[in-house]
CSV table of C-alpha atoms and ligand atoms in Angstrom, one decimal:
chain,number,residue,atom,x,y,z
O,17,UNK,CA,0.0,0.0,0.0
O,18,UNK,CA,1.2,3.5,-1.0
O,19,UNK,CA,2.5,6.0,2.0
O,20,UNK,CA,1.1,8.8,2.1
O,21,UNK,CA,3.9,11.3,1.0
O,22,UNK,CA,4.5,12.9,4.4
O,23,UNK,CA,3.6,11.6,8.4
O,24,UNK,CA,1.6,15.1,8.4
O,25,UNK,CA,-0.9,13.5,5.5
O,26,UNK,CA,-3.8,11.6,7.6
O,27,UNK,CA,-4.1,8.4,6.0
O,28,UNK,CA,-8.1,7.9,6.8
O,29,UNK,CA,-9.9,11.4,6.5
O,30,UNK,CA,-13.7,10.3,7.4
O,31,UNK,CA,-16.3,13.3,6.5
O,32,UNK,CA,-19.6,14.2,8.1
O,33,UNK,CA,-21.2,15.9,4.5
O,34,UNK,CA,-23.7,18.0,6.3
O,35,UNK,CA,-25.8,21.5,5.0
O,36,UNK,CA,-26.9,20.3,1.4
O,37,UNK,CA,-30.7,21.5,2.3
O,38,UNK,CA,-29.7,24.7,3.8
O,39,UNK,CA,-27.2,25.1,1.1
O,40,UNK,CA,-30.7,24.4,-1.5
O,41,UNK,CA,-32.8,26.7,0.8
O,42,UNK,CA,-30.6,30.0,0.7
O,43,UNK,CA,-31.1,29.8,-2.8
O,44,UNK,CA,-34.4,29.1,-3.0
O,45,UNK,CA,-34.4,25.9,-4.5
O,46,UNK,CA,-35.8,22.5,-3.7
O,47,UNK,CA,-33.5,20.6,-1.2
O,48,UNK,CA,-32.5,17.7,-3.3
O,49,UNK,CA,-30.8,20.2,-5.3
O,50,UNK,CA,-28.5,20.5,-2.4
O,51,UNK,CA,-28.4,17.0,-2.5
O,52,UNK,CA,-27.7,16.8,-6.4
O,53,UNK,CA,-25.0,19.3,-5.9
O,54,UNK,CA,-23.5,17.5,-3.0
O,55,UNK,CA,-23.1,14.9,-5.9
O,56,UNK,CA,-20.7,16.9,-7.6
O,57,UNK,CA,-18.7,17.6,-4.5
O,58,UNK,CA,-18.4,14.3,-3.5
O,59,UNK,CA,-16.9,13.5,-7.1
O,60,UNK,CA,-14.4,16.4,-6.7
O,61,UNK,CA,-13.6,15.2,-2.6
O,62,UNK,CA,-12.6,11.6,-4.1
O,63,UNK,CA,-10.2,13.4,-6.6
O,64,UNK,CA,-8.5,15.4,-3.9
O,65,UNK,CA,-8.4,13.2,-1.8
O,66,UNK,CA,-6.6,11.1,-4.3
O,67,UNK,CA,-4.4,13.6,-5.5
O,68,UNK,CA,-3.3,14.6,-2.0
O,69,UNK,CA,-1.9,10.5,-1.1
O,70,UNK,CA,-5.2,10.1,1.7
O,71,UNK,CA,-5.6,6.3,0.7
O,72,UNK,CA,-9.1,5.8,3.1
O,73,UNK,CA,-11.9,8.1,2.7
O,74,UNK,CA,-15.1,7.4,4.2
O,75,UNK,CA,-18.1,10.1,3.7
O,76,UNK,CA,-21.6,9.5,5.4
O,77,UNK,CA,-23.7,9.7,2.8
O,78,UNK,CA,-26.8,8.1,4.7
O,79,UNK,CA,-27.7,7.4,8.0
O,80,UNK,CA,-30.1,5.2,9.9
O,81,UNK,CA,-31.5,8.1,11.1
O,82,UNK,CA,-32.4,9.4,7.5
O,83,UNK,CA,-35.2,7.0,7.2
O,84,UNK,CA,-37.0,9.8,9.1
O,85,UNK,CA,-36.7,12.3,6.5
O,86,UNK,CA,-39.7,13.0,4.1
O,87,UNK,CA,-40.6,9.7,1.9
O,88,UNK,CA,-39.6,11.8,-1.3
O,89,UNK,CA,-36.3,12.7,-0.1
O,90,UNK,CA,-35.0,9.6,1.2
O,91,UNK,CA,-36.2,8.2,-2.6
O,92,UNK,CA,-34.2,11.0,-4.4
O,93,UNK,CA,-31.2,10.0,-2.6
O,94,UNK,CA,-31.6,6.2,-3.2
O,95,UNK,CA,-31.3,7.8,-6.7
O,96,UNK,CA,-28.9,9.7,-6.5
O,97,UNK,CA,-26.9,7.3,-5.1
O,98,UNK,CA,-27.5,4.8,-8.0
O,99,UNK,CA,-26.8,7.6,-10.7
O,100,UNK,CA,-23.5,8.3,-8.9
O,101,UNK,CA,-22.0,4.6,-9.0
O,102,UNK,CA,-23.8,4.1,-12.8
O,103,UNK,CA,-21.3,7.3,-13.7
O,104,UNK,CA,-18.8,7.2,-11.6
O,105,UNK,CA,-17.5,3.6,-11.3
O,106,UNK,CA,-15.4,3.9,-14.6
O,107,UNK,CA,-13.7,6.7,-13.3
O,108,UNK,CA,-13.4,4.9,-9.8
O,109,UNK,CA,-11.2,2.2,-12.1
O,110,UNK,CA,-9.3,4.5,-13.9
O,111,UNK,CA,-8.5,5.5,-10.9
O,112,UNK,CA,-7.4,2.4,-8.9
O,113,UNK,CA,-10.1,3.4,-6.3
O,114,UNK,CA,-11.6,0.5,-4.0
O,115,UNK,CA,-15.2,1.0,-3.0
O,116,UNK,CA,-15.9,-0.4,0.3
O,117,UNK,CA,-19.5,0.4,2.2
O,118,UNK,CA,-20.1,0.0,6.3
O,119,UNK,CA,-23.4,-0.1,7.8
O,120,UNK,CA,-26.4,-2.3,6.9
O,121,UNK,CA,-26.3,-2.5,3.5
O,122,UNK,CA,-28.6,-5.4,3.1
O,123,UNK,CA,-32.1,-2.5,4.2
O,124,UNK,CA,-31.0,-1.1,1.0
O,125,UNK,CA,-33.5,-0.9,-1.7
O,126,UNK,CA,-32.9,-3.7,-4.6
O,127,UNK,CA,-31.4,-1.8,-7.2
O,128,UNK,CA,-29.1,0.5,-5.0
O,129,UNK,CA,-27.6,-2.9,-3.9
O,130,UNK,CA,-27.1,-4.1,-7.2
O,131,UNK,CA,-25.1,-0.9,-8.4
O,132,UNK,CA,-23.1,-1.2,-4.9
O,133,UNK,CA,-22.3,-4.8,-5.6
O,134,UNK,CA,-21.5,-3.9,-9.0
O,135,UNK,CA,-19.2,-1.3,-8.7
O,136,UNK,CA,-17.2,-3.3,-5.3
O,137,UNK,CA,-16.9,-6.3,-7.3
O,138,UNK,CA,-15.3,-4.3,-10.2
O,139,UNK,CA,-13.0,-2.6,-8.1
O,140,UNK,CA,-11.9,-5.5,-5.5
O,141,UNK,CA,-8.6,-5.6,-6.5
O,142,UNK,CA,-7.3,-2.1,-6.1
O,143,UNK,CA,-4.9,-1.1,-2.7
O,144,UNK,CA,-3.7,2.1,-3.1
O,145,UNK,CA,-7.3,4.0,-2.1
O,146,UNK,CA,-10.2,3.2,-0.8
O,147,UNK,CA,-13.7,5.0,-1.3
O,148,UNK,CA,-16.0,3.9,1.8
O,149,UNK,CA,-19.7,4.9,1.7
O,150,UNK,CA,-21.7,4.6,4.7
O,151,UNK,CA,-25.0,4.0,4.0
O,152,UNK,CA,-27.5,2.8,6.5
O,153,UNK,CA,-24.9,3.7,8.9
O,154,UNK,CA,-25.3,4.5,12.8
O,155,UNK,CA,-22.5,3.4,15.5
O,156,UNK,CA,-25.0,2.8,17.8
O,157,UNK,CA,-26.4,0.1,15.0
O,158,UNK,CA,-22.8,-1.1,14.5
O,159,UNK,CA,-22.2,-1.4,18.3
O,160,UNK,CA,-25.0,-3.9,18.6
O,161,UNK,CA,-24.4,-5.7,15.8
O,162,UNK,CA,-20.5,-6.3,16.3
O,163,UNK,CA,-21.9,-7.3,20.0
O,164,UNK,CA,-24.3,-9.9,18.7
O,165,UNK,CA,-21.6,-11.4,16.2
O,166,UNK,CA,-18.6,-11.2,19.5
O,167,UNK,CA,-21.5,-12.8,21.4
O,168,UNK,CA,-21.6,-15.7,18.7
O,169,UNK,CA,-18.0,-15.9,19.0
O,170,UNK,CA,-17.4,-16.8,22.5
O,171,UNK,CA,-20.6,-19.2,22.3
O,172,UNK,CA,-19.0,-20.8,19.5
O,173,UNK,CA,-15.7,-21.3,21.7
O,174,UNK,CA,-13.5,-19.1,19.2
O,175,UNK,CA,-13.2,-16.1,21.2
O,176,UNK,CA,-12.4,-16.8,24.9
O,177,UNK,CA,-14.9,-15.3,27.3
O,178,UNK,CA,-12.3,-13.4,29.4
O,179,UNK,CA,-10.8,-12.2,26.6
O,180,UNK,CA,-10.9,-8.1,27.0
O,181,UNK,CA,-8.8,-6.7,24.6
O,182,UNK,CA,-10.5,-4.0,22.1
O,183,UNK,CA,-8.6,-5.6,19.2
O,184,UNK,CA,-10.9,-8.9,19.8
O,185,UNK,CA,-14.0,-6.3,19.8
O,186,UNK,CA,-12.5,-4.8,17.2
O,187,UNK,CA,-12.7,-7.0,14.5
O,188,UNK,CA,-16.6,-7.5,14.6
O,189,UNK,CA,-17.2,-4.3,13.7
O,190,UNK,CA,-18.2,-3.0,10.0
O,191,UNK,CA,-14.6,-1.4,9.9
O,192,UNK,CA,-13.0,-4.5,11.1
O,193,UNK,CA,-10.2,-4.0,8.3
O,194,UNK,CA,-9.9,-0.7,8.4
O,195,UNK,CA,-7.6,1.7,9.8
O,196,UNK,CA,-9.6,4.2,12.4
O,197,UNK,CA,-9.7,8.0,11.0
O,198,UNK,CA,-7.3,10.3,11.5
O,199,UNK,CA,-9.0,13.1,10.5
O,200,UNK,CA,-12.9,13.7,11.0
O,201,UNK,CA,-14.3,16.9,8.7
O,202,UNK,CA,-17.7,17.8,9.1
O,203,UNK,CA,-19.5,20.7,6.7
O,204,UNK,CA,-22.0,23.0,7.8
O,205,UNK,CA,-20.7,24.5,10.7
O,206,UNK,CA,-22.7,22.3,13.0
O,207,UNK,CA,-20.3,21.0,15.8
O,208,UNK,CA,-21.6,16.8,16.6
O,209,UNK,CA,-20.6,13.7,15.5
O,210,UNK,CA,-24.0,12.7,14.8
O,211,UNK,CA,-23.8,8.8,15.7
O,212,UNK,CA,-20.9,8.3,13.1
O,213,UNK,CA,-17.6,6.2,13.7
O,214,UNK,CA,-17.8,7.3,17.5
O,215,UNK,CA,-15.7,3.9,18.5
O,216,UNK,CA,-13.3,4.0,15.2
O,217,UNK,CA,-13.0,8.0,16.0
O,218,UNK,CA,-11.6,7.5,19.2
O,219,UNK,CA,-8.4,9.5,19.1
O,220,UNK,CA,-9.2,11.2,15.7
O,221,UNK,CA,-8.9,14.8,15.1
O,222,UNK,CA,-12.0,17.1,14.4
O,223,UNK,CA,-12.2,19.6,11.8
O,224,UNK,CA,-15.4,21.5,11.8
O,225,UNK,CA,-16.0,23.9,8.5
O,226,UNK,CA,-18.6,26.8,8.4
O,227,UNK,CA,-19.2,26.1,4.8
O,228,UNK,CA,-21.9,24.1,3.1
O,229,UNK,CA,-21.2,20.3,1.8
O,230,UNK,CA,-21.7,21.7,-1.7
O,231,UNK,CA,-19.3,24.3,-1.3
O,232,UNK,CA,-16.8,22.3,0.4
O,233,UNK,CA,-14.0,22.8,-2.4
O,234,UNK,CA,-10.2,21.4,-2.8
O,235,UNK,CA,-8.8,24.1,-0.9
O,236,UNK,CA,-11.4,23.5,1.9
O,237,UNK,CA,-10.1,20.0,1.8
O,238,UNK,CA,-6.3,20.9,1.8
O,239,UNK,CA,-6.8,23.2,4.6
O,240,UNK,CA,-8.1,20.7,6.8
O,241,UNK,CA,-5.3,18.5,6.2
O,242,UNK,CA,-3.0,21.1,6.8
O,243,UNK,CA,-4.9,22.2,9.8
O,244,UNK,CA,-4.5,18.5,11.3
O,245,UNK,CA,-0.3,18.6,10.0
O,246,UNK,CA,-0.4,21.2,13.1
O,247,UNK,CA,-2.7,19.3,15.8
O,248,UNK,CA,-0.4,17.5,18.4
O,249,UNK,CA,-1.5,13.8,19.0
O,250,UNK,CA,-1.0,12.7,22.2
O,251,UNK,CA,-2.7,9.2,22.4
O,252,UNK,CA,-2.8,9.6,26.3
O,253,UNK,CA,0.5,10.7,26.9
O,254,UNK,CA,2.1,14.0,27.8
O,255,UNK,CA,3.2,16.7,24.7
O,256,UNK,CA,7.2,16.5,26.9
O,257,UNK,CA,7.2,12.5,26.2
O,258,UNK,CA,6.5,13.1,22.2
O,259,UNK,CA,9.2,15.5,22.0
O,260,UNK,CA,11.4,13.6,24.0
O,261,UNK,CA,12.9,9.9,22.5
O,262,UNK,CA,14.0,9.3,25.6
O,263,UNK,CA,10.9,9.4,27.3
O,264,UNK,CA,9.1,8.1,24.7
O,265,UNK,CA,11.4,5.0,24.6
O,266,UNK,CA,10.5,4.2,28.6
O,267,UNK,CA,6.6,4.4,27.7
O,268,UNK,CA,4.9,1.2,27.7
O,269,UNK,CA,3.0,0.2,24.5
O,270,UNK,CA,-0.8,1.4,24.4
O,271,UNK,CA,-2.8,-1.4,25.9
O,272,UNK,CA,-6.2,0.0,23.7
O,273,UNK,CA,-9.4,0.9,25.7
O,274,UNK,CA,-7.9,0.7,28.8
I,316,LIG,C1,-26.7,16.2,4.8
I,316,LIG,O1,-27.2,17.4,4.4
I,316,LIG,C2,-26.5,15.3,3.7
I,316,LIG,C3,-27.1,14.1,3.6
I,316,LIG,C4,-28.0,13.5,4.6
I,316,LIG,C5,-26.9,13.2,2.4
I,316,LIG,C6,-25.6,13.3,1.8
I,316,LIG,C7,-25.8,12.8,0.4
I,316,LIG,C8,-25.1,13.2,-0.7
I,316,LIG,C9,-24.0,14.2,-0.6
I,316,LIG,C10,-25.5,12.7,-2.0
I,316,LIG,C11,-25.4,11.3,-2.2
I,316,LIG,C12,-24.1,10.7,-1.8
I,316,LIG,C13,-23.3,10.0,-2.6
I,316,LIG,C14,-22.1,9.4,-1.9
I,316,LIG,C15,-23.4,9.9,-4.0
I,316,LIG,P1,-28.6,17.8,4.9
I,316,LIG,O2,-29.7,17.4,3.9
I,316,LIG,O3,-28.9,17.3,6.3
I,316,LIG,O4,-28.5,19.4,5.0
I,316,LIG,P2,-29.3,20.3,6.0
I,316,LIG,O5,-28.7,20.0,7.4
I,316,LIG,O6,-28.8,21.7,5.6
I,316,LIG,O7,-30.7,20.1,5.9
């Protein structure tokens, strides 16, 4: 798999894409306009993020929660979502881009399925980046579900039942091969994390924009990165031990979620 070209580049970037129907409203149009342009942005977000050597993005493009959203709405996106991987999956090849989806896929309707399966079967092969929708996604929904598989686990003897680490939990959730984010964007200027990646995001940094999703341009999107180059990361410890090998040397390796 490709480094990114410097430490400072995150290598997953995860992106709440929030503010499509205010973005619609302000300008007096209908909202799935908003979402229609948010379309376009997402096309442009993959390209950047491509271009600038981030080789996970994830963007939550529907959540469990947006079943509550006007009947009409929550069809237009189901289309939207299929017109995007008819288009887009060529240049997702051309590319080298892997598409990957977490969350429960299978509440789906029919033919957004078939596109997903589709375009992830014609892209299986590729390392370098990976594209991952989250559709019917919640991490309260992933929580339970990973619980209910670890559950099975143990019962089935393969997992033993004092076994606490959160590498074991871990790998029964829908990211269970995928790095956690580095970087967590969210558009809109709203300031929650809105029931997404809350376990993976752990120790992620948050970059909140005062921008609309469809506005969120390639500059918006290197600015964020270059915001995070500047965050410390501490993981627990003290900003002395990072600067210090010495000190760093005589810590003891991160026993996770404890
Ligand atoms: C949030 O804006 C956006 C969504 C719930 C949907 C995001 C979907 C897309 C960008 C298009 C389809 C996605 C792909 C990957 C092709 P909002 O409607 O909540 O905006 P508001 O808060 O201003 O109402």
């Amino acid at each position: 798999m490709a480094e990114p070209e410097s430490a400072s580049v995150p290598h997953h970037v995860a992106i709440i894409m929030d503010g499509n129907g205010r973005w619609a409203k302000q300008r007096g149009l209908p909202r799935i306009e908003g979402h229609r342009r948010g379309v376009e942005t997402v096309r442009r977000t993959i390209e950047t993020a491509r271009e600038l050597g981030i080789e996970y993005l994830t963007l939550y493009a529907f959540s469990v929660e947006n079943w509550r959203r006007p009947q009409d709405e929550v069809g237009a996106l189901m289309g939207l979502l299929e017109y995007f991987l008819k288009r887009e999956t060529s240049t997702l090849v051309k590319n080298q881009v892997r598409l990957r989806t977490i969350g429960r896929t299978d509440l789906l309707p029919d033919f957004v399925r078939q596109e997903l399966e589709r375009t992830i079967a014609a892209t299986a092969d590729f390392t370098e980046h990976t594209l991952v929708l989250a559709l019917n996604y919640g991490s309260r929904t992933e929580v339970l579900d990973a619980a209910k598989s670890y559950a099975a686990a143990v019962a089935a003897g393969e997992i033993a039942a004092d076994d606490d680490s959160w590498e074991s939990f871990a790998r029964h959730l829908y990211t269970k091969d995928l790095p956690d984010p580095d970087l967590v964007i969210r558009t809109s200027g709203e300031t929650r994390v809105s029931n997404f990646l809350l376990m993976q995001a752990a120790y992620a940094e948050f970059v909140f924009l005062p921008i609309f999703w469809p506005d969120f341009s390639a500059d918006h999107f290197k600015a964020a990165v270059a915001e995070f180059a500047k965050r410390e990361r501490r993981f627990g410890r003290t900003g002395d031990q990072l600067r210090s090998p010495a000190a760093t040397a005589a810590i003891p390796p991160l026993v996770a979620g404890r």
